[in-house]
PDB file of C-alpha atoms in Angstrom:
ATOM      1  CA  UNK A  23     -13.658  -0.156  -2.199  1.00  0.00           C
ATOM      2  CA  UNK A  24     -16.025   2.780  -2.598  1.00  0.00           C
ATOM      3  CA  UNK A  25     -15.637   4.436  -5.988  1.00  0.00           C
ATOM      4  CA  UNK A  26     -14.424   7.914  -5.066  1.00  0.00           C
ATOM      5  CA  UNK A  27     -11.995   9.843  -7.221  1.00  0.00           C
ATOM      6  CA  UNK A  28     -10.492  13.201  -6.337  1.00  0.00           C
ATOM      7  CA  UNK A  29      -8.754  15.510  -8.788  1.00  0.00           C
ATOM      8  CA  UNK A  30      -6.250  16.950  -8.901  1.00  0.00           C
ATOM      9  CA  UNK A  31      -4.288  14.889  -6.386  1.00  0.00           C
ATOM     10  CA  UNK A  32      -1.629  17.581  -6.065  1.00  0.00           C
ATOM     11  CA  UNK A  33      -1.741  21.273  -6.856  1.00  0.00           C
ATOM     12  CA  UNK A  34       0.539  24.231  -6.224  1.00  0.00           C
ATOM     13  CA  UNK A  35      -0.951  27.662  -6.761  1.00  0.00           C
ATOM     14  CA  UNK A  36      -0.370  31.274  -5.851  1.00  0.00           C
ATOM     15  CA  UNK A  37      -2.219  33.452  -3.382  1.00  0.00           C
ATOM     16  CA  UNK A  38      -5.269  35.089  -4.908  1.00  0.00           C
ATOM     17  CA  UNK A  39      -5.879  32.550  -7.656  1.00  0.00           C
ATOM     18  CA  UNK A  40      -9.079  30.501  -7.862  1.00  0.00           C
ATOM     19  CA  UNK A  41      -8.881  26.753  -7.304  1.00  0.00           C
ATOM     20  CA  UNK A  42     -11.457  24.033  -7.866  1.00  0.00           C
ATOM     21  CA  UNK A  43     -11.163  20.520  -6.484  1.00  0.00           C
ATOM     22  CA  UNK A  44     -13.379  17.800  -7.873  1.00  0.00           C
ATOM     23  CA  UNK A  45     -14.840  14.741  -6.203  1.00  0.00           C
ATOM     24  CA  UNK A  46     -16.453  12.058  -8.337  1.00  0.00           C
ATOM     25  CA  UNK A  47     -18.332   9.033  -6.972  1.00  0.00           C
ATOM     26  CA  UNK A  48     -19.696   5.988  -8.740  1.00  0.00           C
ATOM     27  CA  UNK A  49     -21.794   4.758  -5.784  1.00  0.00           C
ATOM     28  CA  UNK A  50     -24.859   6.946  -6.385  1.00  0.00           C
ATOM     29  CA  UNK A  51     -24.871   8.025  -2.729  1.00  0.00           C
ATOM     30  CA  UNK A  52     -26.851  11.064  -1.720  1.00  0.00           C
ATOM     31  CA  UNK A  53     -24.494  12.486   0.926  1.00  0.00           C
ATOM     32  CA  UNK A  54     -21.063  13.870   0.074  1.00  0.00           C
ATOM     33  CA  UNK A  55     -18.593  15.785   2.234  1.00  0.00           C
ATOM     34  CA  UNK A  56     -15.459  17.895   1.957  1.00  0.00           C
ATOM     35  CA  UNK A  57     -12.979  17.811   4.848  1.00  0.00           C
ATOM     36  CA  UNK A  58      -9.586  19.380   5.315  1.00  0.00           C
ATOM     37  CA  UNK A  59      -6.824  17.796   7.377  1.00  0.00           C
ATOM     38  CA  UNK A  60      -4.114  19.828   9.058  1.00  0.00           C
ATOM     39  CA  UNK A  61      -1.496  18.943  11.674  1.00  0.00           C
ATOM     40  CA  UNK A  62      -2.783  19.857  15.111  1.00  0.00           C
ATOM     41  CA  UNK A  63      -6.373  20.172  13.935  1.00  0.00           C
ATOM     42  CA  UNK A  64      -7.307  16.790  12.614  1.00  0.00           C
ATOM     43  CA  UNK A  65     -10.103  16.472  10.080  1.00  0.00           C
ATOM     44  CA  UNK A  66     -12.551  19.370   9.893  1.00  0.00           C
ATOM     45  CA  UNK A  67     -15.736  19.564   7.839  1.00  0.00           C
ATOM     46  CA  UNK A  68     -15.856  22.338   5.235  1.00  0.00           C
ATOM     47  CA  UNK A  69     -19.148  21.737   3.428  1.00  0.00           C
ATOM     48  CA  UNK A  70     -21.449  18.849   2.761  1.00  0.00           C
ATOM     49  CA  UNK A  71     -24.218  17.985   0.333  1.00  0.00           C
ATOM     50  CA  UNK A  72     -27.413  16.020   0.925  1.00  0.00           C
ATOM     51  CA  UNK A  73     -28.540  15.964  -2.688  1.00  0.00           C
ATOM     52  CA  UNK A  74     -28.257  17.651  -6.055  1.00  0.00           C
ATOM     53  CA  UNK A  75     -28.107  21.417  -5.475  1.00  0.00           C
ATOM     54  CA  UNK A  76     -28.562  20.853  -1.702  1.00  0.00           C
ATOM     55  CA  UNK A  77     -25.538  21.895   0.346  1.00  0.00           C
ATOM     56  CA  UNK A  78     -24.768  23.183   3.802  1.00  0.00           C
ATOM     57  CA  UNK A  79     -21.840  24.613   5.717  1.00  0.00           C
ATOM     58  CA  UNK A  80     -19.509  22.783   8.033  1.00  0.00           C
ATOM     59  CA  UNK A  81     -17.326  24.172  10.798  1.00  0.00           C
ATOM     60  CA  UNK A  82     -14.652  25.795   8.569  1.00  0.00           C
ATOM     61  CA  UNK A  83     -16.594  27.020   5.530  1.00  0.00           C
ATOM     62  CA  UNK A  84     -15.249  30.596   5.270  1.00  0.00           C
ATOM     63  CA  UNK A  85     -13.390  31.119   1.993  1.00  0.00           C
ATOM     64  CA  UNK A  86     -14.887  28.037   0.371  1.00  0.00           C
ATOM     65  CA  UNK A  87     -17.896  27.381  -1.833  1.00  0.00           C
ATOM     66  CA  UNK A  88     -19.315  24.142  -3.204  1.00  0.00           C
ATOM     67  CA  UNK A  89     -21.577  23.006  -5.981  1.00  0.00           C
ATOM     68  CA  UNK A  90     -23.352  19.799  -6.819  1.00  0.00           C
ATOM     69  CA  UNK A  91     -25.103  19.768 -10.178  1.00  0.00           C
ATOM     70  CA  UNK A  92     -25.045  15.967 -10.536  1.00  0.00           C
ATOM     71  CA  UNK A  93     -25.304  13.181  -7.975  1.00  0.00           C
ATOM     72  CA  UNK A  94     -21.827  11.934  -8.798  1.00  0.00           C
ATOM     73  CA  UNK A  95     -19.873  15.204  -8.657  1.00  0.00           C
ATOM     74  CA  UNK A  96     -19.166  17.526  -5.731  1.00  0.00           C
ATOM     75  CA  UNK A  97     -16.927  20.517  -6.410  1.00  0.00           C
ATOM     76  CA  UNK A  98     -15.016  22.560  -3.837  1.00  0.00           C
ATOM     77  CA  UNK A  99     -13.947  26.044  -4.923  1.00  0.00           C
ATOM     78  CA  UNK A 100     -11.529  28.438  -3.319  1.00  0.00           C
ATOM     79  CA  UNK A 101     -12.471  31.747  -4.942  1.00  0.00           C
ATOM     80  CA  UNK A 102      -9.197  33.437  -3.975  1.00  0.00           C
ATOM     81  CA  UNK A 103      -6.726  31.053  -2.402  1.00  0.00           C
ATOM     82  CA  UNK A 104      -4.789  32.070   0.715  1.00  0.00           C
ATOM     83  CA  UNK A 105      -1.776  30.473   2.376  1.00  0.00           C
ATOM     84  CA  UNK A 106      -3.989  29.376   5.286  1.00  0.00           C
ATOM     85  CA  UNK A 107      -5.822  27.124   2.827  1.00  0.00           C
ATOM     86  CA  UNK A 108      -2.705  25.037   2.260  1.00  0.00           C
ATOM     87  CA  UNK A 109      -3.920  21.637   3.379  1.00  0.00           C
ATOM     88  CA  UNK A 110      -4.899  18.140   2.380  1.00  0.00           C
ATOM     89  CA  UNK A 111      -8.519  17.986   1.257  1.00  0.00           C
ATOM     90  CA  UNK A 112     -10.575  14.837   1.500  1.00  0.00           C
ATOM     91  CA  UNK A 113     -13.882  14.059  -0.106  1.00  0.00           C
ATOM     92  CA  UNK A 114     -16.115  11.467   1.521  1.00  0.00           C
ATOM     93  CA  UNK A 115     -19.432   9.763   0.936  1.00  0.00           C
ATOM     94  CA  UNK A 116     -21.725   8.060   3.431  1.00  0.00           C
ATOM     95  CA  UNK A 117     -21.449   4.304   3.519  1.00  0.00           C
ATOM     96  CA  UNK A 118     -25.185   3.840   3.256  1.00  0.00           C
ATOM     97  CA  UNK A 119     -28.143   5.693   1.903  1.00  0.00           C
ATOM     98  CA  UNK A 120     -28.729   8.549   4.310  1.00  0.00           C
ATOM     99  CA  UNK A 121     -26.491  10.506   6.667  1.00  0.00           C
ATOM    100  CA  UNK A 122     -24.222   8.324   8.686  1.00  0.00           C
ATOM    101  CA  UNK A 123     -20.797   8.438  10.228  1.00  0.00           C
ATOM    102  CA  UNK A 124     -19.611   5.439   8.252  1.00  0.00           C
ATOM    103  CA  UNK A 125     -17.824   7.494   5.669  1.00  0.00           C
ATOM    104  CA  UNK A 126     -15.713   6.352   2.762  1.00  0.00           C
ATOM    105  CA  UNK A 127     -12.951   8.736   1.850  1.00  0.00           C
ATOM    106  CA  UNK A 128     -11.105   9.549  -1.331  1.00  0.00           C
ATOM    107  CA  UNK A 129      -7.327   9.544  -1.569  1.00  0.00           C
ATOM    108  CA  UNK A 130      -7.034  13.254  -0.860  1.00  0.00           C
ATOM    109  CA  UNK A 131      -5.935  16.357  -2.751  1.00  0.00           C
ATOM    110  CA  UNK A 132      -2.823  18.099  -1.482  1.00  0.00           C
ATOM    111  CA  UNK A 133      -3.026  21.846  -2.082  1.00  0.00           C
ATOM    112  CA  UNK A 134      -0.138  24.238  -1.553  1.00  0.00           C
ATOM    113  CA  UNK A 135      -0.807  27.978  -1.758  1.00  0.00           C
ATOM    114  CA  UNK A 136       2.363  30.043  -2.117  1.00  0.00           C
TER     115      UNK A 136
ATOM    116  CA  UNK B   6     -19.259  22.388  22.505  1.00  0.00           C
ATOM    117  CA  UNK B   7     -18.805  18.943  20.978  1.00  0.00           C
ATOM    118  CA  UNK B   8     -15.246  17.748  21.438  1.00  0.00           C
ATOM    119  CA  UNK B   9     -13.115  14.648  20.909  1.00  0.00           C
ATOM    120  CA  UNK B  10      -9.716  14.092  22.526  1.00  0.00           C
ATOM    121  CA  UNK B  11      -7.475  11.143  21.709  1.00  0.00           C
ATOM    122  CA  UNK B  12      -4.536   9.875  23.726  1.00  0.00           C
ATOM    123  CA  UNK B  13      -1.727   9.218  23.474  1.00  0.00           C
ATOM    124  CA  UNK B  14      -0.715  11.247  20.416  1.00  0.00           C
ATOM    125  CA  UNK B  15       1.849   8.615  19.508  1.00  0.00           C
ATOM    126  CA  UNK B  16       2.459   5.054  20.643  1.00  0.00           C
ATOM    127  CA  UNK B  17       5.343   2.732  19.917  1.00  0.00           C
ATOM    128  CA  UNK B  18       4.900  -0.976  20.550  1.00  0.00           C
ATOM    129  CA  UNK B  19       6.924  -4.088  19.967  1.00  0.00           C
ATOM    130  CA  UNK B  20       5.284  -6.728  17.860  1.00  0.00           C
ATOM    131  CA  UNK B  21       3.016  -8.777  20.113  1.00  0.00           C
ATOM    132  CA  UNK B  22       2.820  -6.099  22.824  1.00  0.00           C
ATOM    133  CA  UNK B  23      -0.878  -5.395  23.438  1.00  0.00           C
ATOM    134  CA  UNK B  24      -2.131  -1.915  24.339  1.00  0.00           C
ATOM    135  CA  UNK B  25      -5.109   0.443  24.160  1.00  0.00           C
ATOM    136  CA  UNK B  26      -5.860   3.787  22.557  1.00  0.00           C
ATOM    137  CA  UNK B  27      -8.239   6.211  24.248  1.00  0.00           C
ATOM    138  CA  UNK B  28     -10.907   8.499  22.807  1.00  0.00           C
ATOM    139  CA  UNK B  29     -12.667  10.835  25.246  1.00  0.00           C
ATOM    140  CA  UNK B  30     -15.676  12.728  23.990  1.00  0.00           C
ATOM    141  CA  UNK B  31     -18.136  15.429  24.950  1.00  0.00           C
ATOM    142  CA  UNK B  32     -21.192  15.559  22.740  1.00  0.00           C
ATOM    143  CA  UNK B  33     -24.794  16.678  23.053  1.00  0.00           C
ATOM    144  CA  UNK B  34     -26.528  13.383  22.506  1.00  0.00           C
ATOM    145  CA  UNK B  35     -24.335  10.711  20.975  1.00  0.00           C
ATOM    146  CA  UNK B  36     -25.668   9.291  17.739  1.00  0.00           C
ATOM    147  CA  UNK B  37     -22.588   7.214  17.063  1.00  0.00           C
ATOM    148  CA  UNK B  38     -18.855   6.886  17.704  1.00  0.00           C
ATOM    149  CA  UNK B  39     -16.613   5.826  14.861  1.00  0.00           C
ATOM    150  CA  UNK B  40     -13.077   4.531  14.530  1.00  0.00           C
ATOM    151  CA  UNK B  41     -11.016   4.976  11.393  1.00  0.00           C
ATOM    152  CA  UNK B  42      -7.554   3.906  10.340  1.00  0.00           C
ATOM    153  CA  UNK B  43      -5.391   6.170   8.185  1.00  0.00           C
ATOM    154  CA  UNK B  44      -2.202   5.123   6.422  1.00  0.00           C
ATOM    155  CA  UNK B  45       0.321   7.785   5.315  1.00  0.00           C
ATOM    156  CA  UNK B  46      -0.782   9.540   2.136  1.00  0.00           C
ATOM    157  CA  UNK B  47      -4.181   7.843   2.146  1.00  0.00           C
ATOM    158  CA  UNK B  48      -7.718   8.725   3.138  1.00  0.00           C
ATOM    159  CA  UNK B  49      -9.164   7.378   6.393  1.00  0.00           C
ATOM    160  CA  UNK B  50     -10.603   3.873   6.263  1.00  0.00           C
ATOM    161  CA  UNK B  51     -13.702   3.043   8.291  1.00  0.00           C
ATOM    162  CA  UNK B  52     -13.248   0.415  11.024  1.00  0.00           C
ATOM    163  CA  UNK B  53     -16.113   0.418  13.565  1.00  0.00           C
ATOM    164  CA  UNK B  54     -19.316   2.079  14.656  1.00  0.00           C
ATOM    165  CA  UNK B  55     -20.449   2.036  18.292  1.00  0.00           C
ATOM    166  CA  UNK B  56     -23.860   3.352  19.260  1.00  0.00           C
ATOM    167  CA  UNK B  57     -24.385   2.839  22.984  1.00  0.00           C
ATOM    168  CA  UNK B  58     -22.442   2.357  26.214  1.00  0.00           C
ATOM    169  CA  UNK B  59     -21.413  -1.236  26.746  1.00  0.00           C
ATOM    170  CA  UNK B  60     -21.234  -2.040  23.061  1.00  0.00           C
ATOM    171  CA  UNK B  61     -18.150  -3.796  21.674  1.00  0.00           C
ATOM    172  CA  UNK B  62     -16.967  -4.512  18.132  1.00  0.00           C
ATOM    173  CA  UNK B  63     -14.073  -6.697  16.983  1.00  0.00           C
ATOM    174  CA  UNK B  64     -12.083  -7.057  13.815  1.00  0.00           C
ATOM    175  CA  UNK B  65      -8.993  -9.233  13.719  1.00  0.00           C
ATOM    176  CA  UNK B  66      -6.610  -7.856  16.374  1.00  0.00           C
ATOM    177  CA  UNK B  67      -8.732  -4.777  17.081  1.00  0.00           C
ATOM    178  CA  UNK B  68     -11.535  -4.435  19.587  1.00  0.00           C
ATOM    179  CA  UNK B  69     -13.465  -1.210  20.199  1.00  0.00           C
ATOM    180  CA  UNK B  70     -15.452  -0.528  23.362  1.00  0.00           C
ATOM    181  CA  UNK B  71     -17.681   2.341  24.439  1.00  0.00           C
ATOM    182  CA  UNK B  72     -18.670   3.965  27.734  1.00  0.00           C
ATOM    183  CA  UNK B  73     -20.698   7.118  28.310  1.00  0.00           C
ATOM    184  CA  UNK B  74     -17.580   9.295  28.239  1.00  0.00           C
ATOM    185  CA  UNK B  75     -14.939   7.441  26.252  1.00  0.00           C
ATOM    186  CA  UNK B  76     -14.056   4.699  23.838  1.00  0.00           C
ATOM    187  CA  UNK B  77     -11.074   2.408  23.754  1.00  0.00           C
ATOM    188  CA  UNK B  78      -9.444   0.705  20.823  1.00  0.00           C
ATOM    189  CA  UNK B  79      -7.679  -2.368  22.144  1.00  0.00           C
ATOM    190  CA  UNK B  80      -4.938  -3.846  20.002  1.00  0.00           C
ATOM    191  CA  UNK B  81      -4.049  -7.435  20.853  1.00  0.00           C
ATOM    192  CA  UNK B  82      -0.688  -8.851  19.790  1.00  0.00           C
ATOM    193  CA  UNK B  83      -0.139  -6.172  17.141  1.00  0.00           C
ATOM    194  CA  UNK B  84       1.863  -6.721  13.987  1.00  0.00           C
ATOM    195  CA  UNK B  85       3.929  -4.183  12.017  1.00  0.00           C
ATOM    196  CA  UNK B  86       1.097  -3.893   9.475  1.00  0.00           C
ATOM    197  CA  UNK B  87      -1.093  -2.433  12.213  1.00  0.00           C
ATOM    198  CA  UNK B  88       1.102   0.675  12.146  1.00  0.00           C
ATOM    199  CA  UNK B  89      -1.108   3.623  11.171  1.00  0.00           C
ATOM    200  CA  UNK B  90      -2.900   6.621  12.593  1.00  0.00           C
ATOM    201  CA  UNK B  91      -6.159   5.732  14.307  1.00  0.00           C
ATOM    202  CA  UNK B  92      -8.889   8.361  14.293  1.00  0.00           C
ATOM    203  CA  UNK B  93     -11.932   8.587  16.503  1.00  0.00           C
ATOM    204  CA  UNK B  94     -15.019  10.601  15.549  1.00  0.00           C
ATOM    205  CA  UNK B  95     -18.433  11.299  17.037  1.00  0.00           C
ATOM    206  CA  UNK B  96     -21.739  12.179  15.493  1.00  0.00           C
ATOM    207  CA  UNK B  97     -24.164  14.186  17.603  1.00  0.00           C
ATOM    208  CA  UNK B  98     -27.864  13.464  17.654  1.00  0.00           C
ATOM    209  CA  UNK B  99     -29.712  15.446  15.023  1.00  0.00           C
ATOM    210  CA  UNK B 100     -26.560  16.041  12.967  1.00  0.00           C
ATOM    211  CA  UNK B 101     -26.917  15.192   9.314  1.00  0.00           C
ATOM    212  CA  UNK B 102     -23.853  12.991   9.083  1.00  0.00           C
ATOM    213  CA  UNK B 103     -21.425  15.624  10.334  1.00  0.00           C
ATOM    214  CA  UNK B 104     -18.576  14.143  12.341  1.00  0.00           C
ATOM    215  CA  UNK B 105     -16.271  15.690  14.933  1.00  0.00           C
ATOM    216  CA  UNK B 106     -12.848  14.058  14.689  1.00  0.00           C
ATOM    217  CA  UNK B 107     -10.112  13.718  17.248  1.00  0.00           C
ATOM    218  CA  UNK B 108      -6.533  14.430  16.248  1.00  0.00           C
ATOM    219  CA  UNK B 109      -5.615  10.787  16.117  1.00  0.00           C
ATOM    220  CA  UNK B 110      -3.109   8.408  17.667  1.00  0.00           C
ATOM    221  CA  UNK B 111      -0.152   7.386  15.528  1.00  0.00           C
ATOM    222  CA  UNK B 112       0.774   3.793  16.244  1.00  0.00           C
ATOM    223  CA  UNK B 113       4.116   2.296  15.306  1.00  0.00           C
ATOM    224  CA  UNK B 114       4.632  -1.435  15.773  1.00  0.00           C
ATOM    225  CA  UNK B 115       8.226  -2.599  15.533  1.00  0.00           C
ATOM    226  CA  UNK B 116       9.142  -6.166  14.559  1.00  0.00           C
TER     227      UNK B 116
END
């Protein structure tokens, strides 16, 4: 199994508070991704990273920012959480060196914004 | 616009009853089509990659096929442990690993 750890696994917060989700990998892979999964929408890409300090937006990036200061860590930040950001968030890494669709996912972080 | 549609949304089978799941796609230059399995409360697990029409991949009771417009995931003689949500995703040519996912088919296999 790919070494991907997400934290926290569960979080309940209030509207307007900042939230940071962490993804840690032990595979030394260059590409990392953040997806959200919602009923009726499936998995949607928020942001991705193709190297340290190299990131780009996905299809649902509004309200989210990311940072990658080390190869192994990819952080997703909600600067001011809203109820529409209640979701399950998945981090993923590419299965090989380079961008590919063979992704390995973490266990997910369930976020509830009240 | 790149799009992936999976059908049916849900499928109930008896153990041993073979069937197929469908994934229809519209993409500007297919770089790859991917199948994933997702168990409740878990992240998706990679199953197959298909790159060109006519290609087939097999793994145990699962077989994935690809045409120019759709992919099928055939399940032969399923067992209860095959119960899961199956996700299809496409990667467009030139995309840096970004995938477009379908909404999935939830399969339940009853003993």
